[in-house]
Amino acid sequence: MEAKTIKKIGVLTSGGDSPGMNAAIRAVVRAGFYYDIEMYGIYRGYEGMISNDIKKLESKHITHVLERGGTFLKSARSAEFRTPEGRQIAYNNLKSHGIDALVVIGGDGSLTGAHLFYKEFGVPAIGLPGTIDNDLSGTDSTIGFDTACNTAIEAIDKIRDTATSHDRLFFVEVMGRDAGFIAINAGIGSAAAAILIPEKKMPIEHLVDKLRIRTKAKKASNIVIVAEGGKSGGATEIAALVSKHLPYYDIKVTILGHLQRGGSPSSYDRLLASKLGVSAIEGLLQGKYDVMAGLINNKVVYTPIKKAIVDDKSVDEDDFRVAKILST
Ligand code: F6P
């Protein structure tokens, strides 16, 4: 595709925030300045595009943000942007500022918005994968996933201390919407007794058998990681089912929840966000539209947004094999 002349670029974060979003915004804005582009911040994602909460960004806006969790541009899930009328208002507002291209940082819903906007109005748009869930194709890791796994592991380590002291069985629920990436990583990284994820069915009897074997082997503590989004429910529901089979266990449940979304980004997420932020601007200038910039084998890859959001990224089978070997 022939590159359009781009003088003003708008950047937004949308959907669930993730650690590293600030680092990504900073990289996008710095790279924009490097290429003599005027940069605009669109606040609260597509909500701000509709309410015209759009401001010209200067260097001072991106000072000391790289290391901060959350997103200084704020984030939202916009129902109005899902309607053609909402998108028309958003487009009119963009035009009123003379913004001629967009960088959208977010998960699949946010990238779908960028795709629609490009399709309907021809606004050059590029997406960056910003979600703790890691459920986007076209990148080995999404911005925030590594930090979320580290946060989960740190929390589980602490739970293990008390689990061991009291000989308790803990069910720890981690985020991921309907994907098990955080669960499998945090599970292997914290020596979990078992890991339950939505993509793979584990009959409750198997889990109970596994726990019985571990009890016989006199394992010091048992922590089961449960990804949210499973068909049989979350940690609370699984714990209730297991307690019927293993009444002698003192069972506790911890739901890690939104703490996995906060905190200063890890070095990996900072690097990823920085590389992809620069790639977003360079991609737009080279005429790469309606794509998501990702990192595969440490190389920047541009994948059509429609392909990146398809639900076909799966947890590595080998991770299961490793988890099984290490938990017996
Ligand atoms: O997509 C990120 C995520 O944190 C998911 O893991 C989780 O299911 C969801 O967002 C929670 O969304 P909210 O913050 O709107 O409750």
GROMACS .gro file of C-alpha atoms and ligand atoms in nm:
model
  344
    1MET     CA    1   0.000   0.000   0.000
    2GLU     CA    2   0.124   0.348  -0.085
    3ALA     CA    3   0.197   0.549   0.227
    4LYS     CA    4  -0.023   0.855   0.286
    5THR     CA    5   0.134   1.175   0.412
    6ILE     CA    6   0.101   1.168   0.788
    7LYS     CA    7   0.155   1.482   0.994
    8LYS     CA    8  -0.056   1.423   1.306
    9ILE     CA    9  -0.099   1.094   1.490
   10GLY     CA   10  -0.339   1.017   1.774
   11VAL     CA   11  -0.257   0.753   2.036
   12LEU     CA   12  -0.496   0.583   2.275
   13THR     CA   13  -0.514   0.298   2.523
   14SER     CA   14  -0.834   0.099   2.545
   15GLY     CA   15  -0.986  -0.198   2.725
   16GLY     CA   16  -0.828  -0.349   3.038
   17ASP     CA   17  -0.505  -0.166   3.121
   18SER     CA   18  -0.175  -0.352   3.140
   19PRO     CA   19   0.170  -0.278   3.284
   20GLY     CA   20   0.382  -0.133   3.006
   21MET     CA   21   0.108   0.071   2.841
   22ASN     CA   22   0.276   0.391   2.961
   23ALA     CA   23   0.608   0.271   2.823
   24ALA     CA   24   0.438   0.201   2.490
   25ILE     CA   25   0.272   0.546   2.477
   26ARG     CA   26   0.605   0.708   2.557
   27ALA     CA   27   0.781   0.517   2.280
   28VAL     CA   28   0.507   0.601   2.029
   29VAL     CA   29   0.520   0.972   2.120
   30ARG     CA   30   0.900   0.991   2.127
   31ALA     CA   31   0.926   0.815   1.793
   32GLY     CA   32   0.660   1.050   1.653
   33PHE     CA   33   0.864   1.353   1.764
   34TYR     CA   34   1.177   1.197   1.615
   35TYR     CA   35   1.001   1.185   1.276
   36ASP     CA   36   0.862   1.541   1.315
   37ILE     CA   37   0.504   1.438   1.370
   38GLU     CA   38   0.255   1.618   1.594
   39MET     CA   39   0.131   1.375   1.855
   40TYR     CA   40  -0.213   1.375   2.018
   41GLY     CA   41  -0.332   1.187   2.326
   42ILE     CA   42  -0.686   1.054   2.311
   43TYR     CA   43  -0.808   1.006   2.669
   44ARG     CA   44  -1.013   0.707   2.792
   45GLY     CA   45  -0.977   0.520   2.464
   46TYR     CA   46  -1.264   0.540   2.218
   47GLU     CA   47  -1.476   0.716   2.482
   48GLY     CA   48  -1.244   1.015   2.456
   49MET     CA   49  -1.256   1.002   2.077
   50ILE     CA   50  -1.634   1.038   2.100
   51SER     CA   51  -1.635   1.302   2.375
   52ASN     CA   52  -1.349   1.489   2.203
   53ASP     CA   53  -1.113   1.450   2.498
   54ILE     CA   54  -0.808   1.489   2.276
   55LYS     CA   55  -0.498   1.690   2.363
   56LYS     CA   56  -0.174   1.771   2.188
   57LEU     CA   57   0.111   1.593   2.365
   58GLU     CA   58   0.442   1.748   2.452
   59SER     CA   59   0.763   1.605   2.589
   60LYS     CA   60   0.660   1.687   2.947
   61HIS     CA   61   0.359   1.452   2.921
   62ILE     CA   62   0.582   1.152   2.871
   63THR     CA   63   0.850   1.227   3.127
   64HIS     CA   64   0.877   0.961   3.400
   65VAL     CA   65   0.592   0.750   3.270
   66LEU     CA   66   0.790   0.453   3.134
   67GLU     CA   67   0.827   0.295   3.477
   68ARG     CA   68   0.470   0.355   3.594
   69GLY     CA   69   0.190   0.100   3.586
   70GLY     CA   70  -0.152   0.181   3.442
   71THR     CA   71  -0.195   0.428   3.159
   72PHE     CA   72  -0.177   0.805   3.198
   73LEU     CA   73  -0.409   0.836   2.897
   74LYS     CA   74  -0.660   0.631   3.099
   75SER     CA   75  -0.866   0.353   2.952
   76ALA     CA   76  -1.226   0.249   2.903
   77ARG     CA   77  -1.445  -0.001   2.722
   78SER     CA   78  -1.673   0.204   2.495
   79ALA     CA   79  -2.018   0.068   2.411
   80GLU     CA   80  -2.094   0.372   2.194
   81PHE     CA   81  -1.795   0.313   1.966
   82ARG     CA   82  -1.951  -0.022   1.877
   83THR     CA   83  -2.230   0.166   1.697
   84PRO     CA   84  -2.183   0.325   1.349
   85GLU     CA   85  -2.321   0.653   1.490
   86GLY     CA   86  -2.060   0.655   1.768
   87ARG     CA   87  -1.780   0.590   1.521
   88GLN     CA   88  -1.903   0.874   1.296
   89ILE     CA   89  -1.885   1.119   1.589
   90ALA     CA   90  -1.538   0.987   1.674
   91TYR     CA   91  -1.424   1.034   1.314
   92ASN     CA   92  -1.558   1.393   1.303
   93ASN     CA   93  -1.366   1.475   1.621
   94LEU     CA   94  -1.043   1.329   1.484
   95LYS     CA   95  -1.082   1.535   1.168
   96SER     CA   96  -1.148   1.851   1.369
   97HIS     CA   97  -0.797   1.810   1.514
   98GLY     CA   98  -0.650   1.722   1.175
   99ILE     CA   99  -0.540   1.381   1.305
  100ASP     CA  100  -0.462   1.162   1.007
  101ALA     CA  101  -0.349   0.833   1.168
  102LEU     CA  102  -0.396   0.632   1.487
  103VAL     CA  103  -0.201   0.405   1.720
  104VAL     CA  104  -0.430   0.189   1.932
  105ILE     CA  105  -0.284   0.005   2.231
  106GLY     CA  106  -0.508  -0.266   2.374
  107GLY     CA  107  -0.651  -0.614   2.347
  108ASP     CA  108  -0.868  -0.780   2.084
  109GLY     CA  109  -1.173  -0.554   2.135
  110SER     CA  110  -0.961  -0.242   2.107
  111LEU     CA  111  -0.784  -0.364   1.795
  112THR     CA  112  -1.118  -0.457   1.640
  113GLY     CA  113  -1.215  -0.090   1.684
  114ALA     CA  114  -0.902   0.021   1.497
  115HIS     CA  115  -0.978  -0.226   1.217
  116LEU     CA  116  -1.336  -0.102   1.181
  117PHE     CA  117  -1.225   0.259   1.184
  118TYR     CA  118  -0.976   0.195   0.905
  119LYS     CA  119  -1.233  -0.001   0.704
  120GLU     CA  120  -1.511   0.257   0.739
  121PHE     CA  121  -1.317   0.585   0.719
  122GLY     CA  122  -0.980   0.487   0.572
  123VAL     CA  123  -0.792   0.628   0.872
  124PRO     CA  124  -0.448   0.463   0.876
  125ALA     CA  125  -0.436   0.269   1.203
  126ILE     CA  126  -0.186   0.041   1.364
  127GLY     CA  127  -0.239  -0.167   1.679
  128LEU     CA  128  -0.006  -0.262   1.963
  129PRO     CA  129  -0.086  -0.568   2.176
  130GLY     CA  130  -0.160  -0.430   2.523
  131THR     CA  131  -0.318  -0.686   2.753
  132ILE     CA  132  -0.208  -0.907   3.039
  133ASP     CA  133  -0.395  -1.201   2.882
  134ASN     CA  134  -0.143  -1.275   2.602
  135ASP     CA  135  -0.434  -1.388   2.385
  136LEU     CA  136  -0.332  -1.216   2.061
  137SER     CA  137  -0.169  -1.389   1.767
  138GLY     CA  138   0.116  -1.219   1.583
  139THR     CA  139   0.330  -1.170   1.892
  140ASP     CA  140   0.505  -1.408   2.129
  141SER     CA  141   0.405  -1.193   2.423
  142THR     CA  142   0.165  -0.904   2.475
  143ILE     CA  143   0.264  -0.590   2.664
  144GLY     CA  144   0.191  -0.654   3.032
  145PHE     CA  145   0.183  -1.033   3.024
  146ASP     CA  146   0.533  -1.081   3.167
  147THR     CA  147   0.470  -0.836   3.452
  148ALA     CA  148   0.133  -0.996   3.532
  149CYS     CA  149   0.300  -1.340   3.552
  150ASN     CA  150   0.571  -1.201   3.781
  151THR     CA  151   0.308  -1.042   4.004
  152ALA     CA  152   0.109  -1.364   4.020
  153ILE     CA  153   0.420  -1.568   4.103
  154GLU     CA  154   0.524  -1.326   4.376
  155ALA     CA  155   0.178  -1.352   4.532
  156ILE     CA  156   0.170  -1.732   4.505
  157ASP     CA  157   0.513  -1.757   4.671
  158LYS     CA  158   0.365  -1.576   4.970
  159ILE     CA  159   0.060  -1.799   4.974
  160ARG     CA  160   0.290  -2.099   4.974
  161ASP     CA  161   0.456  -1.983   5.296
  162THR     CA  162   0.131  -1.990   5.486
  163ALA     CA  163   0.000  -2.297   5.300
  164THR     CA  164   0.305  -2.492   5.417
  165SER     CA  165   0.283  -2.369   5.776
  166HIS     CA  166  -0.077  -2.489   5.804
  167ASP     CA  167  -0.071  -2.793   5.573
  168ARG     CA  168  -0.344  -2.632   5.370
  169LEU     CA  169  -0.460  -2.684   5.016
  170PHE     CA  170  -0.496  -2.354   4.828
  171PHE     CA  171  -0.685  -2.280   4.510
  172VAL     CA  172  -0.549  -1.962   4.354
  173GLU     CA  173  -0.742  -1.797   4.074
  174VAL     CA  174  -0.554  -1.594   3.815
  175MET     CA  175  -0.681  -1.368   3.537
  176GLY     CA  176  -0.673  -1.428   3.163
  177ARG     CA  177  -1.038  -1.393   3.061
  178ASP     CA  178  -1.081  -1.716   2.859
  179ALA     CA  179  -0.711  -1.784   2.802
  180GLY     CA  180  -0.479  -1.986   3.025
  181PHE     CA  181  -0.145  -1.819   2.951
  182ILE     CA  182  -0.102  -1.650   3.289
  183ALA     CA  183  -0.215  -1.969   3.465
  184ILE     CA  184   0.031  -2.200   3.291
  185ASN     CA  185   0.326  -1.960   3.330
  186ALA     CA  186   0.253  -1.873   3.691
  187GLY     CA  187   0.174  -2.238   3.765
  188ILE     CA  188   0.506  -2.370   3.636
  189GLY     CA  189   0.692  -2.076   3.789
  190SER     CA  190   0.545  -2.137   4.133
  191ALA     CA  191   0.562  -2.519   4.143
  192ALA     CA  192   0.184  -2.565   4.139
  193ALA     CA  193   0.037  -2.907   4.217
  194ALA     CA  194  -0.202  -2.867   3.923
  195ILE     CA  195  -0.300  -2.603   3.669
  196LEU     CA  196  -0.654  -2.569   3.537
  197ILE     CA  197  -0.709  -2.363   3.223
  198PRO     CA  198  -1.018  -2.304   3.007
  199GLU     CA  199  -0.855  -2.449   2.692
  200LYS     CA  200  -0.797  -2.795   2.844
  201LYS     CA  201  -1.050  -3.001   3.029
  202MET     CA  202  -0.936  -3.169   3.348
  203PRO     CA  203  -1.207  -3.391   3.499
  204ILE     CA  204  -1.243  -3.324   3.870
  205GLU     CA  205  -1.164  -3.692   3.943
  206HIS     CA  206  -0.819  -3.650   3.783
  207LEU     CA  207  -0.748  -3.350   3.999
  208VAL     CA  208  -0.863  -3.533   4.311
  209ASP     CA  209  -0.646  -3.837   4.224
  210LYS     CA  210  -0.346  -3.612   4.170
  211LEU     CA  211  -0.397  -3.448   4.509
  212ARG     CA  212  -0.439  -3.788   4.678
  213ILE     CA  213  -0.110  -3.910   4.529
  214ARG     CA  214   0.063  -3.592   4.645
  215THR     CA  215  -0.079  -3.637   4.995
  216LYS     CA  216   0.060  -3.992   5.008
  217ALA     CA  217   0.395  -3.860   4.890
  218LYS     CA  218   0.381  -3.617   5.185
  219LYS     CA  219   0.423  -3.305   4.973
  220ALA     CA  220   0.481  -3.005   5.199
  221SER     CA  221   0.205  -2.794   5.042
  222ASN     CA  222  -0.043  -2.800   4.760
  223ILE     CA  223  -0.135  -2.506   4.546
  224VAL     CA  224  -0.373  -2.546   4.254
  225ILE     CA  225  -0.380  -2.265   3.998
  226VAL     CA  226  -0.718  -2.204   3.840
  227ALA     CA  227  -0.755  -1.971   3.543
  228GLU     CA  228  -1.069  -1.763   3.544
  229GLY     CA  229  -1.304  -1.839   3.256
  230GLY     CA  230  -1.316  -2.219   3.290
  231LYS     CA  231  -1.643  -2.400   3.216
  232SER     CA  232  -1.657  -2.559   3.564
  233GLY     CA  233  -1.614  -2.218   3.727
  234GLY     CA  234  -1.332  -2.040   3.904
  235ALA     CA  235  -1.126  -2.128   4.211
  236THR     CA  236  -1.424  -2.106   4.448
  237GLU     CA  237  -1.633  -2.355   4.250
  238ILE     CA  238  -1.343  -2.597   4.193
  239ALA     CA  239  -1.248  -2.583   4.562
  240ALA     CA  240  -1.608  -2.669   4.658
  241LEU     CA  241  -1.609  -2.969   4.424
  242VAL     CA  242  -1.274  -3.097   4.550
  243SER     CA  243  -1.368  -3.056   4.916
  244LYS     CA  244  -1.649  -3.310   4.869
  245HIS     CA  245  -1.389  -3.572   4.770
  246LEU     CA  246  -1.115  -3.467   5.013
  247PRO     CA  247  -1.300  -3.365   5.332
  248TYR     CA  248  -0.987  -3.403   5.546
  249TYR     CA  249  -0.815  -3.109   5.372
  250ASP     CA  250  -0.823  -2.758   5.511
  251ILE     CA  251  -0.899  -2.574   5.187
  252LYS     CA  252  -0.859  -2.204   5.119
  253VAL     CA  253  -0.926  -1.991   4.809
  254THR     CA  254  -0.742  -1.678   4.694
  255ILE     CA  255  -0.851  -1.474   4.394
  256LEU     CA  256  -0.562  -1.259   4.277
  257GLY     CA  257  -0.785  -1.036   4.061
  258HIS     CA  258  -0.689  -0.689   3.951
  259LEU     CA  259  -0.360  -0.671   4.137
  260GLN     CA  260  -0.227  -0.863   3.836
  261ARG     CA  261  -0.303  -0.560   3.619
  262GLY     CA  262  -0.105  -0.307   3.821
  263GLY     CA  263   0.254  -0.235   3.909
  264SER     CA  264   0.570  -0.116   3.744
  265PRO     CA  265   0.640  -0.305   3.420
  266SER     CA  266   0.915  -0.570   3.412
  267SER     CA  267   1.229  -0.513   3.208
  268TYR     CA  268   1.089  -0.742   2.938
  269ASP     CA  269   0.765  -0.545   2.911
  270ARG     CA  270   0.954  -0.215   2.901
  271LEU     CA  271   1.171  -0.340   2.616
  272LEU     CA  272   0.877  -0.491   2.430
  273ALA     CA  273   0.667  -0.175   2.466
  274SER     CA  274   0.958   0.044   2.357
  275LYS     CA  275   1.040  -0.162   2.048
  276LEU     CA  276   0.677  -0.189   1.943
  277GLY     CA  277   0.609   0.179   2.007
  278VAL     CA  278   0.883   0.279   1.763
  279SER     CA  279   0.764   0.013   1.517
  280ALA     CA  280   0.411   0.152   1.527
  281ILE     CA  281   0.524   0.495   1.407
  282GLU     CA  282   0.767   0.355   1.151
  283GLY     CA  283   0.500   0.114   1.026
  284LEU     CA  284   0.252   0.396   0.971
  285LEU     CA  285   0.512   0.602   0.787
  286GLN     CA  286   0.586   0.303   0.563
  287GLY     CA  287   0.217   0.259   0.476
  288LYS     CA  288   0.149  -0.043   0.697
  289TYR     CA  289  -0.214   0.006   0.795
  290ASP     CA  290  -0.474  -0.210   0.966
  291VAL     CA  291  -0.197  -0.422   1.118
  292MET     CA  292  -0.071  -0.502   1.467
  293ALA     CA  293   0.300  -0.474   1.543
  294GLY     CA  294   0.425  -0.769   1.747
  295LEU     CA  295   0.750  -0.939   1.835
  296ILE     CA  296   0.814  -1.295   1.717
  297ASN     CA  297   1.152  -1.452   1.794
  298ASN     CA  298   1.271  -1.104   1.885
  299LYS     CA  299   1.188  -0.963   1.540
  300VAL     CA  300   0.917  -0.706   1.476
  301VAL     CA  301   0.634  -0.853   1.269
  302TYR     CA  302   0.327  -0.671   1.131
  303THR     CA  303   0.018  -0.893   1.130
  304PRO     CA  304  -0.320  -0.791   0.982
  305ILE     CA  305  -0.542  -0.697   1.278
  306LYS     CA  306  -0.811  -0.937   1.160
  307LYS     CA  307  -0.561  -1.222   1.189
  308ALA     CA  308  -0.412  -1.105   1.521
  309ILE     CA  309  -0.750  -1.106   1.695
  310VAL     CA  310  -0.852  -1.452   1.577
  311ASP     CA  311  -0.874  -1.681   1.875
  312ASP     CA  312  -0.609  -1.929   1.757
  313LYS     CA  313  -0.314  -1.869   1.986
  314SER     CA  314  -0.292  -2.168   2.213
  315VAL     CA  315  -0.099  -2.258   2.523
  316ASP     CA  316   0.207  -2.463   2.427
  317GLU     CA  317   0.143  -2.836   2.473
  318ASP     CA  318   0.500  -2.875   2.588
  319ASP     CA  319   0.429  -2.646   2.882
  320PHE     CA  320   0.171  -2.901   2.998
  321ARG     CA  321   0.420  -3.183   2.970
  322VAL     CA  322   0.672  -2.986   3.176
  323ALA     CA  323   0.407  -2.891   3.435
  324LYS     CA  324   0.301  -3.258   3.464
  325ILE     CA  325   0.655  -3.388   3.508
  326LEU     CA  326   0.733  -3.126   3.770
  327SER     CA  327   0.418  -3.173   3.975
  328THR     CA  328   0.436  -3.551   4.027
  329F6P     O1  329  -0.839  -0.846   2.952
  329F6P     C1  330  -0.773  -0.816   3.070
  329F6P     C2  331  -0.855  -0.857   3.189
  329F6P     O2  332  -0.784  -0.822   3.307
  329F6P     C3  333  -0.894  -1.004   3.194
  329F6P     O3  334  -0.790  -1.087   3.238
  329F6P     C4  335  -1.012  -1.000   3.287
  329F6P     O4  336  -1.100  -1.109   3.261
  329F6P     C5  337  -1.078  -0.870   3.252
  329F6P     O5  338  -0.978  -0.789   3.192
  329F6P     C6  339  -1.137  -0.796   3.369
  329F6P     O6  340  -1.198  -0.680   3.317
  329F6P     P1  341  -1.253  -0.562   3.410
  329F6P     O7  342  -1.137  -0.489   3.465
  329F6P     O8  343  -1.335  -0.480   3.319
  329F6P     O9  344  -1.331  -0.628   3.520
   0.00000   0.00000   0.00000
